[in-house]
Short mmCIF file of C-alpha atoms in Angstrom, two decimals:
data_model
loop_
_atom_site.label_atom_id
_atom_site.label_comp_id
_atom_site.label_asym_id
_atom_site.label_seq_id
_atom_site.Cartn_x
_atom_site.Cartn_y
_atom_site.Cartn_z
CA MET D 19 -17.25 1.53 14.95
CA GLY D 20 -16.98 -2.09 13.82
CA THR D 21 -17.36 -5.19 15.93
CA GLY D 22 -15.24 -8.30 16.09
CA PRO D 23 -15.78 -10.24 12.86
CA VAL D 24 -14.68 -13.66 14.03
CA ALA D 25 -16.33 -15.69 16.78
CA GLY D 26 -14.27 -16.99 19.68
CA ALA D 27 -14.77 -20.57 18.52
CA THR D 28 -13.28 -19.71 15.13
CA LEU D 29 -10.30 -18.02 16.75
CA ARG D 30 -9.74 -21.10 18.92
CA ARG D 31 -9.85 -23.37 15.87
CA ASP D 32 -7.26 -21.16 14.13
CA ASP D 33 -5.04 -21.22 17.25
CA GLU D 34 -5.38 -25.01 17.42
CA SER D 35 -4.55 -25.30 13.71
CA GLN D 36 -1.33 -23.33 14.16
CA LEU D 37 -0.46 -25.41 17.23
CA ARG D 38 -0.92 -28.62 15.25
CA ARG D 39 1.39 -27.29 12.53
CA ARG D 40 4.02 -26.46 15.13
CA VAL D 41 3.82 -29.97 16.61
CA ALA D 42 3.97 -31.53 13.15
CA GLY D 43 6.92 -29.38 12.16
CA MET D 44 4.93 -27.65 9.40
CA SER D 45 5.61 -24.06 8.41
CA GLY D 46 3.13 -21.20 8.44
CA THR D 47 1.94 -19.03 5.58
CA LEU D 48 2.95 -15.46 4.75
CA TYR D 49 -0.15 -13.43 3.87
CA LEU D 50 0.23 -10.16 1.96
CA VAL D 51 -2.92 -8.27 2.88
CA ALA D 52 -4.23 -5.20 1.05
CA VAL D 53 -5.75 -2.62 3.39
CA PRO D 54 -7.92 0.44 2.61
CA ILE D 55 -6.38 3.45 0.90
CA GLY D 56 -8.65 5.87 2.74
CA ASN D 57 -12.08 4.65 3.79
CA PRO D 58 -11.58 2.00 6.52
CA ASP D 59 -14.73 0.17 5.47
CA ASP D 60 -13.04 -0.89 2.23
CA LEU D 61 -11.26 -3.71 4.10
CA THR D 62 -12.52 -6.98 2.60
CA ILE D 63 -14.38 -9.54 4.70
CA ARG D 64 -11.73 -12.14 3.90
CA ALA D 65 -8.92 -9.82 5.00
CA ARG D 66 -10.76 -8.92 8.20
CA ASP D 67 -11.26 -12.57 9.15
CA LEU D 68 -7.66 -13.49 8.32
CA LEU D 69 -6.21 -10.58 10.31
CA ALA D 70 -8.24 -11.70 13.32
CA SER D 71 -6.69 -15.16 13.26
CA VAL D 72 -2.99 -14.97 12.33
CA ALA D 73 -0.27 -15.35 14.94
CA VAL D 74 1.68 -12.28 13.79
CA ILE D 75 0.66 -9.02 12.14
CA ALA D 76 3.63 -7.11 10.71
CA ALA D 77 2.63 -3.49 10.09
CA GLU D 78 4.45 -0.64 8.35
CA ASP D 79 3.26 1.75 11.07
CA THR D 80 1.83 0.12 14.19
CA ARG D 81 -0.02 3.32 15.13
CA HIS D 82 -1.72 3.46 11.75
CA TRP D 83 -2.57 -0.22 12.06
CA ALA D 84 -4.06 0.34 15.53
CA THR D 85 -6.53 2.87 14.11
CA LEU D 86 -7.75 0.43 11.45
CA ALA D 87 -7.77 -2.48 13.90
CA ARG D 88 -9.94 -0.66 16.43
CA HIS D 89 -12.41 0.29 13.70
CA HIS D 90 -12.89 -3.40 12.85
CA GLY D 91 -12.51 -4.90 16.30
CA LEU D 92 -9.23 -6.59 15.35
CA PRO D 93 -6.19 -7.27 17.55
CA VAL D 94 -4.28 -4.00 17.90
CA ARG D 95 -0.96 -5.57 18.82
CA ALA D 96 1.46 -5.75 15.86
CA THR D 97 5.18 -5.88 15.18
CA SER D 98 6.67 -3.05 13.15
CA TYR D 99 7.99 -3.77 9.67
CA HIS D 100 9.14 -0.77 7.66
CA ALA D 101 11.90 0.46 5.37
CA HIS D 102 14.27 1.17 8.27
CA ASN D 103 14.05 -2.20 10.04
CA GLU D 104 13.10 -4.75 7.37
CA GLU D 105 16.63 -6.18 7.09
CA GLN D 106 16.63 -6.84 10.84
CA ARG D 107 12.99 -7.91 11.13
CA THR D 108 12.86 -10.25 8.12
CA PRO D 109 14.87 -13.13 9.67
CA GLN D 110 12.66 -12.92 12.78
CA LEU D 111 9.48 -13.21 10.75
CA VAL D 112 10.88 -16.02 8.61
CA GLY D 113 11.74 -17.80 11.86
CA ARG D 114 8.14 -17.49 13.05
CA LEU D 115 6.94 -18.85 9.71
CA ARG D 116 9.32 -21.82 9.95
CA ASP D 117 7.95 -22.51 13.43
CA GLY D 118 4.42 -22.82 12.05
CA ASP D 119 3.03 -19.35 12.72
CA ASP D 120 0.99 -17.55 10.08
CA VAL D 121 2.21 -14.00 9.42
CA ALA D 122 0.16 -11.19 7.84
CA LEU D 123 1.98 -8.22 6.34
CA VAL D 124 0.11 -4.92 6.03
CA THR D 125 1.24 -1.45 5.03
CA ASP D 126 -0.34 1.93 5.74
CA ALA D 127 -2.51 1.75 2.61
CA GLY D 128 -3.01 -0.56 -0.34
CA MET D 129 -0.94 -3.59 -1.22
CA PRO D 130 2.36 -4.51 0.44
CA VAL D 131 5.47 -4.39 -1.80
CA VAL D 132 3.86 -1.90 -4.26
CA SER D 133 5.74 1.32 -3.34
CA ASP D 134 5.80 -0.04 0.22
CA PRO D 135 7.92 -2.42 2.33
CA GLY D 136 7.62 -6.16 1.78
CA LEU D 137 9.91 -7.20 -1.08
CA THR D 138 12.72 -8.26 1.26
CA LEU D 139 10.36 -10.48 3.26
CA VAL D 140 8.76 -11.98 0.14
CA ARG D 141 12.15 -12.85 -1.33
CA ALA D 142 13.28 -14.38 1.97
CA ALA D 143 10.11 -16.46 2.22
CA ILE D 144 10.53 -17.68 -1.37
CA ALA D 145 14.17 -18.61 -0.70
CA ALA D 146 13.08 -20.53 2.40
CA GLY D 147 10.45 -22.45 0.45
CA LEU D 148 7.59 -20.96 2.47
CA GLU D 149 4.03 -20.53 1.27
CA ILE D 150 2.90 -17.02 0.27
CA THR D 151 -0.69 -15.96 -0.33
CA VAL D 152 -2.08 -12.56 -1.35
CA LEU D 153 -5.39 -11.12 -0.17
CA PRO D 154 -6.22 -8.48 -2.80
CA GLY D 155 -8.04 -5.26 -2.12
CA ALA D 156 -7.94 -1.50 -2.56
CA SER D 157 -5.37 0.07 -4.90
CA ALA D 158 -4.84 3.79 -5.47
CA ILE D 159 -3.27 2.98 -8.85
CA THR D 160 -6.23 1.25 -10.46
CA THR D 161 -8.80 3.39 -8.64
CA ALA D 162 -7.32 6.62 -9.97
CA LEU D 163 -6.77 5.15 -13.42
CA ALA D 164 -10.39 3.98 -13.70
CA ALA D 165 -11.76 7.45 -12.90
CA SER D 166 -9.19 9.45 -14.86
CA GLY D 167 -10.80 9.27 -18.28
CA LEU D 168 -7.40 8.29 -19.70
CA PRO D 169 -6.60 4.98 -21.47
CA ALA D 170 -6.05 2.22 -18.92
CA ILE D 171 -4.20 -0.07 -21.32
CA PRO D 172 -1.30 0.14 -21.49
CA PHE D 173 -0.22 2.05 -18.38
CA ARG D 174 3.16 2.48 -16.68
CA PHE D 175 3.32 2.84 -12.89
CA ILE D 176 6.52 4.53 -11.69
CA GLY D 177 5.78 4.89 -7.97
CA PHE D 178 7.21 8.01 -6.33
CA PRO D 179 9.46 10.02 -8.71
CA PRO D 180 12.95 11.07 -7.59
CA ARG D 181 12.97 13.96 -5.14
CA THR D 182 15.49 16.12 -7.00
CA ALA D 183 14.41 18.02 -10.10
CA ALA D 184 17.32 16.82 -12.24
CA ARG D 185 16.74 13.13 -11.54
CA ARG D 186 12.98 13.57 -11.85
CA ARG D 187 13.26 15.20 -15.27
CA SER D 188 15.69 12.50 -16.39
CA GLN D 189 13.20 9.78 -15.46
CA LEU D 190 10.36 11.58 -17.23
CA ALA D 191 12.50 12.06 -20.33
CA GLU D 192 12.91 8.29 -20.59
CA LEU D 193 9.11 7.97 -20.70
CA ALA D 194 8.42 10.84 -23.09
CA GLY D 195 8.16 8.68 -26.21
CA GLU D 196 6.15 5.87 -24.61
CA PRO D 197 2.44 5.50 -25.51
CA ASP D 198 1.52 4.29 -22.01
CA THR D 199 -0.55 6.30 -19.58
CA ILE D 200 1.88 7.19 -16.78
CA VAL D 201 0.72 6.71 -13.18
CA LEU D 202 2.70 8.03 -10.23
CA PHE D 203 2.40 8.89 -6.54
CA GLU D 204 3.62 12.18 -5.11
CA ALA D 205 3.82 13.90 -1.75
CA PRO D 206 1.68 17.09 -1.48
CA HIS D 207 4.68 19.36 -0.85
CA ARG D 208 6.42 18.16 -4.06
CA LEU D 209 3.35 17.87 -6.27
CA ALA D 210 3.52 21.31 -7.91
CA ALA D 211 7.21 20.90 -8.77
CA THR D 212 6.65 17.41 -10.18
CA LEU D 213 3.76 18.51 -12.38
CA ALA D 214 5.81 21.49 -13.60
CA ASP D 215 8.64 19.13 -14.54
CA ALA D 216 6.16 16.81 -16.29
CA LEU D 217 4.81 19.76 -18.30
CA ALA D 218 8.32 20.81 -19.28
CA VAL D 219 9.46 17.31 -20.28
CA LEU D 220 6.31 15.60 -21.56
CA GLY D 221 4.47 18.57 -23.02
CA ASP D 222 0.94 19.77 -22.27
CA ARG D 223 -0.76 16.38 -22.39
CA PRO D 224 -4.10 15.29 -20.82
CA ALA D 225 -3.80 14.43 -17.15
CA CYS D 226 -5.76 13.64 -14.02
CA LEU D 227 -4.90 14.40 -10.41
CA ALA D 228 -6.66 12.10 -7.90
CA ARG D 229 -6.57 13.33 -4.30
CA SER D 230 -7.68 11.73 -1.03
CA ILE D 231 -9.19 8.77 -2.87
CA THR D 232 -12.16 7.14 -1.04
CA LYS D 233 -12.10 9.78 1.71
CA ARG D 234 -14.78 12.41 2.31
CA ASP D 235 -12.72 15.07 0.55
CA GLU D 236 -11.99 12.85 -2.47
CA ARG D 237 -11.35 14.96 -5.55
CA TYR D 238 -10.49 14.34 -9.20
CA GLN D 239 -9.00 17.20 -11.20
CA ARG D 240 -8.95 16.51 -14.94
CA GLY D 241 -7.50 18.65 -17.72
CA THR D 242 -4.08 19.28 -19.20
CA LEU D 243 -0.83 19.40 -17.26
CA ARG D 244 -0.72 23.17 -17.69
CA ALA D 245 -4.25 23.54 -16.32
CA LEU D 246 -3.40 21.37 -13.31
CA CYS D 247 -0.24 23.39 -12.68
CA ASP D 248 -2.30 26.60 -12.74
CA GLU D 249 -4.84 25.13 -10.29
CA LEU D 250 -2.11 24.11 -7.85
CA THR D 251 -0.48 27.54 -8.09
CA ALA D 252 -3.78 29.06 -7.00
CA GLU D 253 -3.87 26.88 -3.87
CA ALA D 254 -2.20 28.28 -0.78
CA THR D 255 -1.31 24.82 0.54
CA VAL D 256 -1.57 21.50 -1.29
CA ARG D 257 -2.99 18.71 0.87
CA GLY D 258 -4.09 15.09 0.50
CA GLU D 259 -2.59 11.89 -0.82
CA CYS D 260 -1.94 12.39 -4.52
CA THR D 261 -2.03 9.99 -7.47
CA VAL D 262 -1.27 11.47 -10.91
#
C-alpha cells in the first residue's frame, strides 16, 4: 500500500497557487494523465504528484479511480467523466478551468482520448484558449507491440472493432492490402469471433495476442491467426484484457 507522495507544505503551495490564479483572473490547466494499464505501481512519479495537487480529478469510473488512489495515498474524491455524461460534464469542467482551477483527466487505464473519453473536453479546452498538458505513461498499444515480435513501424491502431460481424469484416477488408502491423483492442467475449473474422479476411498471417498486460497473469500468445483461433477454441472461457 502506497503512502502520500506529496508533503502538506507542497499541497498548500499548490492550493495557494491556484488561489492566486483565481484572484488574478488566470485560467487553470487541463492535464491529460496516463494511468497504469494493470499494475498500479506503473503510475509515474510526476503523475502521482500532479494528481495529489489539482483542484479537480475527472475520472472515467470513480470507483476504479478510488482503487488506484488508495494504493498511492491520493485523494479519492473525483467527478465522473465518461461516454454517457461528457457532453453535460464538459462545460462544467471548462468553467472550473476558466475560474483558475487545474483539472486532471484520467481514464480506467492508459491515456485519455485513446479509445477512451476525453476528446470532447480537449476540443472544448482548445476552443476556449485554455492550456493543455499531457503526462505520458503506460500504453497497452506500444507495450503489446514491443513484445509481439512483429514490425513496429509502420503500425495501424484501430481501437475496438465494430461489434457486428458484417461491419467488422468490412473494416478488416479495408486494411487487407496495407503493409502496417494492425493493433486492436477487443473484449474477451468477442475475441474468438474477431480473430476468426481476421483469419477469414486477412489470411493466416503472423499475430500476437497480449492478455492482462503488466498483471500477474500477463500472457503473450504468438503464432498465426489460425493457431490463435485454435487456442481460444480450446479455452472454456476467455478472460483478461486483450490487445491483438
